[in-house]
Amino acid sequence: MASGSRPGEGHNGRLTPSSSASDACGSTSRKEWEQHGVRTAEKLLREFYPHSAWGQTQLRLLQSLCLLATREKANVEAALGTFIEMAQAEKDSVPALLAMAQAYMLLKQVPKARTQLKRLAKAPWALAEAEDLEKSWLLLADIYCQGSKFDLASELLRRCVQYNKARSAPPSGRVGFGDERGSDRLSLQSCCKAYEYMGFIMEREQSYKDAATNYELAWKYSHHANPTIGKAARPGASPYLYSPCPGTGFRLAFNYLKDKRFVEAIEVCHNVLREHPHYPKIREEILEKAQGSLRP
């Protein structure tokens, strides 16, 4: 993987699937699992009969998100029509604006998505809307990274981490990520993704020490879950939902290598290869180079 690839990118900056058969099988399994999840959600929603106006609005939103989840153009366009109606009925509806942006992204209408996300970036933070706001900040940061607007992206990423600290604080008031009393799963996922993007930005600026620091945090909050960046959150995949936080093992090991922290690079490589023995390039591009640098 080339240095400075955006989360989810390959050597040429494009989003590319792994060439290994095991990854292809895994991708098929994930798609089947997602489709099964959508069908299950649709079935449950058909059994839901809300009586309040608020409940009926939520039902429409969830049904349209199920359409969005199919990623089929006709379904995405139908869902978008519903989101637009909802946003017109409730001008500052955070869920509707985020869903609109996600639909526009799937339709590859990035400028329209950016317009909605910039509206959300100006919205006041509220705990009840924290998850959707954090998703919108991360999606807008991704768009800014695509355009090399790293200052604007960094501001949004710092905001995401800041509010996650507040949201993850335990009752005692002590702020600490990962505290079982104070943090939730999505909060950690948002932090993971924010640190991952900050690592990417630092790497692009060839500040490998700072990049490694951010990737360390992303690796920590992902629980060492995945070997490389961004498969679950690549644009066009499932931007309306967050899968388990993309891992940062490859990028972390790479930046350790560039920062001449060879022992740490080797350790991370071993962690990745333990779970993914055939993971491409990490052995020859990082592990063997780090081992060679330690030899007298």
mmCIF file with all atom_site columns, C-alpha atoms in Angstrom, residues 14-186:
data_model
loop_
_atom_site.group_PDB
_atom_site.id
_atom_site.type_symbol
_atom_site.label_atom_id
_atom_site.label_alt_id
_atom_site.label_comp_id
_atom_site.label_asym_id
_atom_site.label_entity_id
_atom_site.label_seq_id
_atom_site.pdbx_PDB_ins_code
_atom_site.Cartn_x
_atom_site.Cartn_y
_atom_site.Cartn_z
_atom_site.occupancy
_atom_site.B_iso_or_equiv
_atom_site.pdbx_formal_charge
_atom_site.auth_seq_id
_atom_site.auth_comp_id
_atom_site.auth_asym_id
_atom_site.auth_atom_id
_atom_site.pdbx_PDB_model_num
ATOM 1   C CA . ARG A 1 14  ? -8.706  4.225   -5.836 1.00 0.00 ? 14  ARG A CA 1
ATOM 2   C CA . LEU A 1 15  ? -10.796 1.985   -3.658 1.00 0.00 ? 15  LEU A CA 1
ATOM 3   C CA . THR A 1 16  ? -9.736  -1.528  -4.530 1.00 0.00 ? 16  THR A CA 1
ATOM 4   C CA . PRO A 1 17  ? -10.697 -4.976  -3.230 1.00 0.00 ? 17  PRO A CA 1
ATOM 5   C CA . SER A 1 18  ? -8.021  -7.318  -2.001 1.00 0.00 ? 18  SER A CA 1
ATOM 6   C CA . SER A 1 19  ? -6.703  -9.775  -4.536 1.00 0.00 ? 19  SER A CA 1
ATOM 7   C CA . SER A 1 20  ? -6.776  -12.711 -2.135 1.00 0.00 ? 20  SER A CA 1
ATOM 8   C CA . ALA A 1 21  ? -9.430  -15.394 -2.463 1.00 0.00 ? 21  ALA A CA 1
ATOM 9   C CA . SER A 1 22  ? -10.106 -15.287 1.264  1.00 0.00 ? 22  SER A CA 1
ATOM 10  C CA . ASP A 1 23  ? -10.886 -11.564 1.108  1.00 0.00 ? 23  ASP A CA 1
ATOM 11  C CA . ALA A 1 24  ? -13.176 -12.158 -1.884 1.00 0.00 ? 24  ALA A CA 1
ATOM 12  C CA . CYS A 1 25  ? -15.050 -14.796 0.089  1.00 0.00 ? 25  CYS A CA 1
ATOM 13  C CA . GLY A 1 26  ? -15.198 -12.460 3.068  1.00 0.00 ? 26  GLY A CA 1
ATOM 14  C CA . SER A 1 27  ? -16.609 -9.690  0.887  1.00 0.00 ? 27  SER A CA 1
ATOM 15  C CA . THR A 1 28  ? -19.303 -12.022 -0.429 1.00 0.00 ? 28  THR A CA 1
ATOM 16  C CA . SER A 1 29  ? -20.147 -13.144 3.088  1.00 0.00 ? 29  SER A CA 1
ATOM 17  C CA . ARG A 1 30  ? -20.399 -9.530  4.285  1.00 0.00 ? 30  ARG A CA 1
ATOM 18  C CA . LYS A 1 31  ? -22.718 -8.674  1.389  1.00 0.00 ? 31  LYS A CA 1
ATOM 19  C CA . GLU A 1 32  ? -24.932 -11.659 2.109  1.00 0.00 ? 32  GLU A CA 1
ATOM 20  C CA . TRP A 1 33  ? -24.966 -10.764 5.804  1.00 0.00 ? 33  TRP A CA 1
ATOM 21  C CA . GLU A 1 34  ? -25.923 -7.163  5.012  1.00 0.00 ? 34  GLU A CA 1
ATOM 22  C CA . GLN A 1 35  ? -28.712 -8.275  2.668  1.00 0.00 ? 35  GLN A CA 1
ATOM 23  C CA . HIS A 1 36  ? -30.034 -10.636 5.307  1.00 0.00 ? 36  HIS A CA 1
ATOM 24  C CA . GLY A 1 37  ? -29.952 -7.796  7.824  1.00 0.00 ? 37  GLY A CA 1
ATOM 25  C CA . VAL A 1 38  ? -31.911 -5.524  5.493  1.00 0.00 ? 38  VAL A CA 1
ATOM 26  C CA . ARG A 1 39  ? -34.566 -8.188  4.900  1.00 0.00 ? 39  ARG A CA 1
ATOM 27  C CA . THR A 1 40  ? -34.870 -8.788  8.636  1.00 0.00 ? 40  THR A CA 1
ATOM 28  C CA . ALA A 1 41  ? -35.210 -5.061  9.322  1.00 0.00 ? 41  ALA A CA 1
ATOM 29  C CA . GLU A 1 42  ? -37.867 -4.673  6.632  1.00 0.00 ? 42  GLU A CA 1
ATOM 30  C CA . LYS A 1 43  ? -39.831 -7.582  8.081  1.00 0.00 ? 43  LYS A CA 1
ATOM 31  C CA . LEU A 1 44  ? -39.725 -6.101  11.582 1.00 0.00 ? 44  LEU A CA 1
ATOM 32  C CA . LEU A 1 45  ? -40.779 -2.677  10.323 1.00 0.00 ? 45  LEU A CA 1
ATOM 33  C CA . ARG A 1 46  ? -43.819 -4.175  8.587  1.00 0.00 ? 46  ARG A CA 1
ATOM 34  C CA . GLU A 1 47  ? -44.986 -5.310  12.015 1.00 0.00 ? 47  GLU A CA 1
ATOM 35  C CA . PHE A 1 48  ? -44.584 -1.826  13.505 1.00 0.00 ? 48  PHE A CA 1
ATOM 36  C CA . TYR A 1 49  ? -47.716 0.340   13.656 1.00 0.00 ? 49  TYR A CA 1
ATOM 37  C CA . PRO A 1 50  ? -46.938 3.638   15.406 1.00 0.00 ? 50  PRO A CA 1
ATOM 38  C CA . HIS A 1 51  ? -49.846 5.824   16.448 1.00 0.00 ? 51  HIS A CA 1
ATOM 39  C CA . SER A 1 52  ? -48.026 9.101   17.081 1.00 0.00 ? 52  SER A CA 1
ATOM 40  C CA . ALA A 1 53  ? -46.897 11.454  14.323 1.00 0.00 ? 53  ALA A CA 1
ATOM 41  C CA . TRP A 1 54  ? -43.319 11.179  15.592 1.00 0.00 ? 54  TRP A CA 1
ATOM 42  C CA . GLY A 1 55  ? -43.471 7.387   15.447 1.00 0.00 ? 55  GLY A CA 1
ATOM 43  C CA . GLN A 1 56  ? -44.812 7.454   11.897 1.00 0.00 ? 56  GLN A CA 1
ATOM 44  C CA . THR A 1 57  ? -41.988 9.778   10.857 1.00 0.00 ? 57  THR A CA 1
ATOM 45  C CA . GLN A 1 58  ? -39.428 7.441   12.390 1.00 0.00 ? 58  GLN A CA 1
ATOM 46  C CA . LEU A 1 59  ? -41.004 4.511   10.568 1.00 0.00 ? 59  LEU A CA 1
ATOM 47  C CA . ARG A 1 60  ? -40.710 6.314   7.222  1.00 0.00 ? 60  ARG A CA 1
ATOM 48  C CA . LEU A 1 61  ? -37.091 7.142   7.973  1.00 0.00 ? 61  LEU A CA 1
ATOM 49  C CA . LEU A 1 62  ? -36.196 3.568   8.870  1.00 0.00 ? 62  LEU A CA 1
ATOM 50  C CA . GLN A 1 63  ? -38.029 2.117   5.872  1.00 0.00 ? 63  GLN A CA 1
ATOM 51  C CA . SER A 1 64  ? -36.172 4.501   3.588  1.00 0.00 ? 64  SER A CA 1
ATOM 52  C CA . LEU A 1 65  ? -32.850 3.643   5.207  1.00 0.00 ? 65  LEU A CA 1
ATOM 53  C CA . CYS A 1 66  ? -33.597 0.015   4.346  1.00 0.00 ? 66  CYS A CA 1
ATOM 54  C CA . LEU A 1 67  ? -34.033 1.063   0.719  1.00 0.00 ? 67  LEU A CA 1
ATOM 55  C CA . LEU A 1 68  ? -30.760 2.949   0.943  1.00 0.00 ? 68  LEU A CA 1
ATOM 56  C CA . ALA A 1 69  ? -29.064 -0.156  2.273  1.00 0.00 ? 69  ALA A CA 1
ATOM 57  C CA . THR A 1 70  ? -29.759 -2.055  -0.947 1.00 0.00 ? 70  THR A CA 1
ATOM 58  C CA . ARG A 1 71  ? -27.511 0.439   -2.825 1.00 0.00 ? 71  ARG A CA 1
ATOM 59  C CA . GLU A 1 72  ? -29.665 -0.082  -5.910 1.00 0.00 ? 72  GLU A CA 1
ATOM 60  C CA . LYS A 1 73  ? -30.092 3.176   -7.804 1.00 0.00 ? 73  LYS A CA 1
ATOM 61  C CA . ALA A 1 74  ? -33.886 3.068   -8.033 1.00 0.00 ? 74  ALA A CA 1
ATOM 62  C CA . ASN A 1 75  ? -34.204 2.318   -4.320 1.00 0.00 ? 75  ASN A CA 1
ATOM 63  C CA . VAL A 1 76  ? -31.683 5.001   -3.364 1.00 0.00 ? 76  VAL A CA 1
ATOM 64  C CA . GLU A 1 77  ? -33.541 7.575   -5.467 1.00 0.00 ? 77  GLU A CA 1
ATOM 65  C CA . ALA A 1 78  ? -36.857 6.576   -3.881 1.00 0.00 ? 78  ALA A CA 1
ATOM 66  C CA . ALA A 1 79  ? -35.340 6.883   -0.413 1.00 0.00 ? 79  ALA A CA 1
ATOM 67  C CA . LEU A 1 80  ? -33.845 10.255  -1.294 1.00 0.00 ? 80  LEU A CA 1
ATOM 68  C CA . GLY A 1 81  ? -37.289 11.549  -2.248 1.00 0.00 ? 81  GLY A CA 1
ATOM 69  C CA . THR A 1 82  ? -38.570 10.614  1.201  1.00 0.00 ? 82  THR A CA 1
ATOM 70  C CA . PHE A 1 83  ? -35.597 12.235  2.940  1.00 0.00 ? 83  PHE A CA 1
ATOM 71  C CA . ILE A 1 84  ? -36.132 15.460  0.991  1.00 0.00 ? 84  ILE A CA 1
ATOM 72  C CA . GLU A 1 85  ? -39.812 15.527  1.995  1.00 0.00 ? 85  GLU A CA 1
ATOM 73  C CA . MET A 1 86  ? -38.860 14.980  5.627  1.00 0.00 ? 86  MET A CA 1
ATOM 74  C CA . ALA A 1 87  ? -36.234 17.732  5.525  1.00 0.00 ? 87  ALA A CA 1
ATOM 75  C CA . GLN A 1 88  ? -38.757 20.128  4.007  1.00 0.00 ? 88  GLN A CA 1
ATOM 76  C CA . ALA A 1 89  ? -41.303 19.290  6.692  1.00 0.00 ? 89  ALA A CA 1
ATOM 77  C CA . GLU A 1 90  ? -38.732 19.720  9.476  1.00 0.00 ? 90  GLU A CA 1
ATOM 78  C CA . LYS A 1 91  ? -36.122 22.195  8.299  1.00 0.00 ? 91  LYS A CA 1
ATOM 79  C CA . ASP A 1 92  ? -33.318 21.293  10.698 1.00 0.00 ? 92  ASP A CA 1
ATOM 80  C CA . SER A 1 93  ? -33.923 17.554  11.011 1.00 0.00 ? 93  SER A CA 1
ATOM 81  C CA . VAL A 1 94  ? -30.476 16.077  11.612 1.00 0.00 ? 94  VAL A CA 1
ATOM 82  C CA . PRO A 1 95  ? -31.432 12.477  10.663 1.00 0.00 ? 95  PRO A CA 1
ATOM 83  C CA . ALA A 1 96  ? -33.109 13.602  7.428  1.00 0.00 ? 96  ALA A CA 1
ATOM 84  C CA . LEU A 1 97  ? -30.214 15.842  6.362  1.00 0.00 ? 97  LEU A CA 1
ATOM 85  C CA . LEU A 1 98  ? -27.666 13.122  7.097  1.00 0.00 ? 98  LEU A CA 1
ATOM 86  C CA . ALA A 1 99  ? -29.719 10.550  5.185  1.00 0.00 ? 99  ALA A CA 1
ATOM 87  C CA . MET A 1 100 ? -29.972 12.955  2.244  1.00 0.00 ? 100 MET A CA 1
ATOM 88  C CA . ALA A 1 101 ? -26.202 13.364  2.219  1.00 0.00 ? 101 ALA A CA 1
ATOM 89  C CA . GLN A 1 102 ? -25.659 9.620   2.371  1.00 0.00 ? 102 GLN A CA 1
ATOM 90  C CA . ALA A 1 103 ? -28.061 9.064   -0.525 1.00 0.00 ? 103 ALA A CA 1
ATOM 91  C CA . TYR A 1 104 ? -26.311 11.720  -2.596 1.00 0.00 ? 104 TYR A CA 1
ATOM 92  C CA . MET A 1 105 ? -22.973 10.027  -1.886 1.00 0.00 ? 105 MET A CA 1
ATOM 93  C CA . LEU A 1 106 ? -24.308 6.696   -3.121 1.00 0.00 ? 106 LEU A CA 1
ATOM 94  C CA . LEU A 1 107 ? -25.570 8.457   -6.255 1.00 0.00 ? 107 LEU A CA 1
ATOM 95  C CA . LYS A 1 108 ? -22.101 10.020  -6.669 1.00 0.00 ? 108 LYS A CA 1
ATOM 96  C CA . GLN A 1 109 ? -23.514 13.540  -6.318 1.00 0.00 ? 109 GLN A CA 1
ATOM 97  C CA . VAL A 1 110 ? -20.808 14.718  -3.943 1.00 0.00 ? 110 VAL A CA 1
ATOM 98  C CA . PRO A 1 111 ? -21.444 18.502  -4.179 1.00 0.00 ? 111 PRO A CA 1
ATOM 99  C CA . LYS A 1 112 ? -25.075 18.000  -3.123 1.00 0.00 ? 112 LYS A CA 1
ATOM 100 C CA . ALA A 1 113 ? -23.973 15.744  -0.273 1.00 0.00 ? 113 ALA A CA 1
ATOM 101 C CA . ARG A 1 114 ? -21.425 18.329  0.837  1.00 0.00 ? 114 ARG A CA 1
ATOM 102 C CA . THR A 1 115 ? -24.112 21.042  0.930  1.00 0.00 ? 115 THR A CA 1
ATOM 103 C CA . GLN A 1 116 ? -26.226 19.046  3.400  1.00 0.00 ? 116 GLN A CA 1
ATOM 104 C CA . LEU A 1 117 ? -23.209 18.079  5.492  1.00 0.00 ? 117 LEU A CA 1
ATOM 105 C CA . LYS A 1 118 ? -22.078 21.700  5.767  1.00 0.00 ? 118 LYS A CA 1
ATOM 106 C CA . ARG A 1 119 ? -25.525 22.535  7.135  1.00 0.00 ? 119 ARG A CA 1
ATOM 107 C CA . LEU A 1 120 ? -25.057 19.832  9.752  1.00 0.00 ? 120 LEU A CA 1
ATOM 108 C CA . ALA A 1 121 ? -21.589 21.119  10.600 1.00 0.00 ? 121 ALA A CA 1
ATOM 109 C CA . LYS A 1 122 ? -23.277 24.337  11.760 1.00 0.00 ? 122 LYS A CA 1
ATOM 110 C CA . ALA A 1 123 ? -25.951 22.556  13.803 1.00 0.00 ? 123 ALA A CA 1
ATOM 111 C CA . PRO A 1 124 ? -25.723 22.850  17.601 1.00 0.00 ? 124 PRO A CA 1
ATOM 112 C CA . TRP A 1 125 ? -24.572 19.689  19.333 1.00 0.00 ? 125 TRP A CA 1
ATOM 113 C CA . ALA A 1 126 ? -27.214 17.766  21.282 1.00 0.00 ? 126 ALA A CA 1
ATOM 114 C CA . LEU A 1 127 ? -26.796 14.431  23.008 1.00 0.00 ? 127 LEU A CA 1
ATOM 115 C CA . ALA A 1 128 ? -29.913 12.987  21.373 1.00 0.00 ? 128 ALA A CA 1
ATOM 116 C CA . GLU A 1 129 ? -28.436 13.693  17.933 1.00 0.00 ? 129 GLU A CA 1
ATOM 117 C CA . ALA A 1 130 ? -24.795 13.007  18.771 1.00 0.00 ? 130 ALA A CA 1
ATOM 118 C CA . GLU A 1 131 ? -24.464 9.830   16.710 1.00 0.00 ? 131 GLU A CA 1
ATOM 119 C CA . ASP A 1 132 ? -25.872 11.360  13.530 1.00 0.00 ? 132 ASP A CA 1
ATOM 120 C CA . LEU A 1 133 ? -23.841 14.535  13.963 1.00 0.00 ? 133 LEU A CA 1
ATOM 121 C CA . GLU A 1 134 ? -20.625 12.555  14.400 1.00 0.00 ? 134 GLU A CA 1
ATOM 122 C CA . LYS A 1 135 ? -21.422 10.513  11.286 1.00 0.00 ? 135 LYS A CA 1
ATOM 123 C CA . SER A 1 136 ? -21.973 13.727  9.340  1.00 0.00 ? 136 SER A CA 1
ATOM 124 C CA . TRP A 1 137 ? -18.681 15.237  10.535 1.00 0.00 ? 137 TRP A CA 1
ATOM 125 C CA . LEU A 1 138 ? -16.763 12.109  9.550  1.00 0.00 ? 138 LEU A CA 1
ATOM 126 C CA . LEU A 1 139 ? -18.409 11.968  6.137  1.00 0.00 ? 139 LEU A CA 1
ATOM 127 C CA . LEU A 1 140 ? -17.671 15.646  5.488  1.00 0.00 ? 140 LEU A CA 1
ATOM 128 C CA . ALA A 1 141 ? -14.088 15.158  6.684  1.00 0.00 ? 141 ALA A CA 1
ATOM 129 C CA . ASP A 1 142 ? -13.772 12.310  4.180  1.00 0.00 ? 142 ASP A CA 1
ATOM 130 C CA . ILE A 1 143 ? -14.945 14.606  1.384  1.00 0.00 ? 143 ILE A CA 1
ATOM 131 C CA . TYR A 1 144 ? -12.473 17.287  2.475  1.00 0.00 ? 144 TYR A CA 1
ATOM 132 C CA . CYS A 1 145 ? -9.665  14.721  2.509  1.00 0.00 ? 145 CYS A CA 1
ATOM 133 C CA . GLN A 1 146 ? -10.555 13.732  -1.045 1.00 0.00 ? 146 GLN A CA 1
ATOM 134 C CA . GLY A 1 147 ? -10.098 17.378  -2.004 1.00 0.00 ? 147 GLY A CA 1
ATOM 135 C CA . SER A 1 148 ? -6.877  17.741  0.049  1.00 0.00 ? 148 SER A CA 1
ATOM 136 C CA . LYS A 1 149 ? -8.585  20.302  2.301  1.00 0.00 ? 149 LYS A CA 1
ATOM 137 C CA . PHE A 1 150 ? -6.845  18.916  5.349  1.00 0.00 ? 150 PHE A CA 1
ATOM 138 C CA . ASP A 1 151 ? -7.283  21.971  7.590  1.00 0.00 ? 151 ASP A CA 1
ATOM 139 C CA . LEU A 1 152 ? -11.066 21.790  7.236  1.00 0.00 ? 152 LEU A CA 1
ATOM 140 C CA . ALA A 1 153 ? -11.024 18.031  7.738  1.00 0.00 ? 153 ALA A CA 1
ATOM 141 C CA . SER A 1 154 ? -8.834  18.305  10.846 1.00 0.00 ? 154 SER A CA 1
ATOM 142 C CA . GLU A 1 155 ? -11.228 20.779  12.457 1.00 0.00 ? 155 GLU A CA 1
ATOM 143 C CA . LEU A 1 156 ? -14.122 18.338  12.069 1.00 0.00 ? 156 LEU A CA 1
ATOM 144 C CA . LEU A 1 157 ? -12.062 15.398  13.306 1.00 0.00 ? 157 LEU A CA 1
ATOM 145 C CA . ARG A 1 158 ? -10.955 17.280  16.421 1.00 0.00 ? 158 ARG A CA 1
ATOM 146 C CA . ARG A 1 159 ? -14.586 18.170  17.072 1.00 0.00 ? 159 ARG A CA 1
ATOM 147 C CA . CYS A 1 160 ? -15.559 14.506  16.791 1.00 0.00 ? 160 CYS A CA 1
ATOM 148 C CA . VAL A 1 161 ? -12.904 13.477  19.320 1.00 0.00 ? 161 VAL A CA 1
ATOM 149 C CA . GLN A 1 162 ? -13.795 16.369  21.643 1.00 0.00 ? 162 GLN A CA 1
ATOM 150 C CA . TYR A 1 163 ? -17.476 15.479  21.839 1.00 0.00 ? 163 TYR A CA 1
ATOM 151 C CA . ASN A 1 164 ? -16.677 11.792  22.140 1.00 0.00 ? 164 ASN A CA 1
ATOM 152 C CA . LYS A 1 165 ? -14.599 12.618  25.210 1.00 0.00 ? 165 LYS A CA 1
ATOM 153 C CA . ALA A 1 166 ? -17.585 14.400  26.715 1.00 0.00 ? 166 ALA A CA 1
ATOM 154 C CA . ARG A 1 167 ? -19.961 11.611  25.706 1.00 0.00 ? 167 ARG A CA 1
ATOM 155 C CA . SER A 1 168 ? -17.633 8.881   26.958 1.00 0.00 ? 168 SER A CA 1
ATOM 156 C CA . ALA A 1 169 ? -16.943 10.460  30.338 1.00 0.00 ? 169 ALA A CA 1
ATOM 157 C CA . PRO A 1 170 ? -17.935 8.209   33.274 1.00 0.00 ? 170 PRO A CA 1
ATOM 158 C CA . PRO A 1 171 ? -20.288 9.476   35.994 1.00 0.00 ? 171 PRO A CA 1
ATOM 159 C CA . SER A 1 172 ? -17.361 10.553  38.153 1.00 0.00 ? 172 SER A CA 1
ATOM 160 C CA . GLY A 1 173 ? -16.534 13.173  35.549 1.00 0.00 ? 173 GLY A CA 1
ATOM 161 C CA . ARG A 1 174 ? -13.177 11.595  34.710 1.00 0.00 ? 174 ARG A CA 1
ATOM 162 C CA . VAL A 1 175 ? -12.738 11.586  30.965 1.00 0.00 ? 175 VAL A CA 1
ATOM 163 C CA . GLY A 1 176 ? -11.383 8.370   29.539 1.00 0.00 ? 176 GLY A CA 1
ATOM 164 C CA . PHE A 1 177 ? -12.055 6.462   26.348 1.00 0.00 ? 177 PHE A CA 1
ATOM 165 C CA . GLY A 1 178 ? -12.966 2.824   26.769 1.00 0.00 ? 178 GLY A CA 1
ATOM 166 C CA . ASP A 1 179 ? -14.359 3.200   30.281 1.00 0.00 ? 179 ASP A CA 1
ATOM 167 C CA . GLU A 1 180 ? -17.045 0.532   30.534 1.00 0.00 ? 180 GLU A CA 1
ATOM 168 C CA . ARG A 1 181 ? -19.310 2.833   32.540 1.00 0.00 ? 181 ARG A CA 1
ATOM 169 C CA . GLY A 1 182 ? -19.168 5.780   30.214 1.00 0.00 ? 182 GLY A CA 1
ATOM 170 C CA . SER A 1 183 ? -18.559 4.809   26.604 1.00 0.00 ? 183 SER A CA 1
ATOM 171 C CA . ASP A 1 184 ? -20.697 3.111   24.003 1.00 0.00 ? 184 ASP A CA 1
ATOM 172 C CA . ARG A 1 185 ? -19.765 1.152   20.922 1.00 0.00 ? 185 ARG A CA 1
ATOM 173 C CA . LEU A 1 186 ? -20.542 3.804   18.325 1.00 0.00 ? 186 LEU A CA 1
#
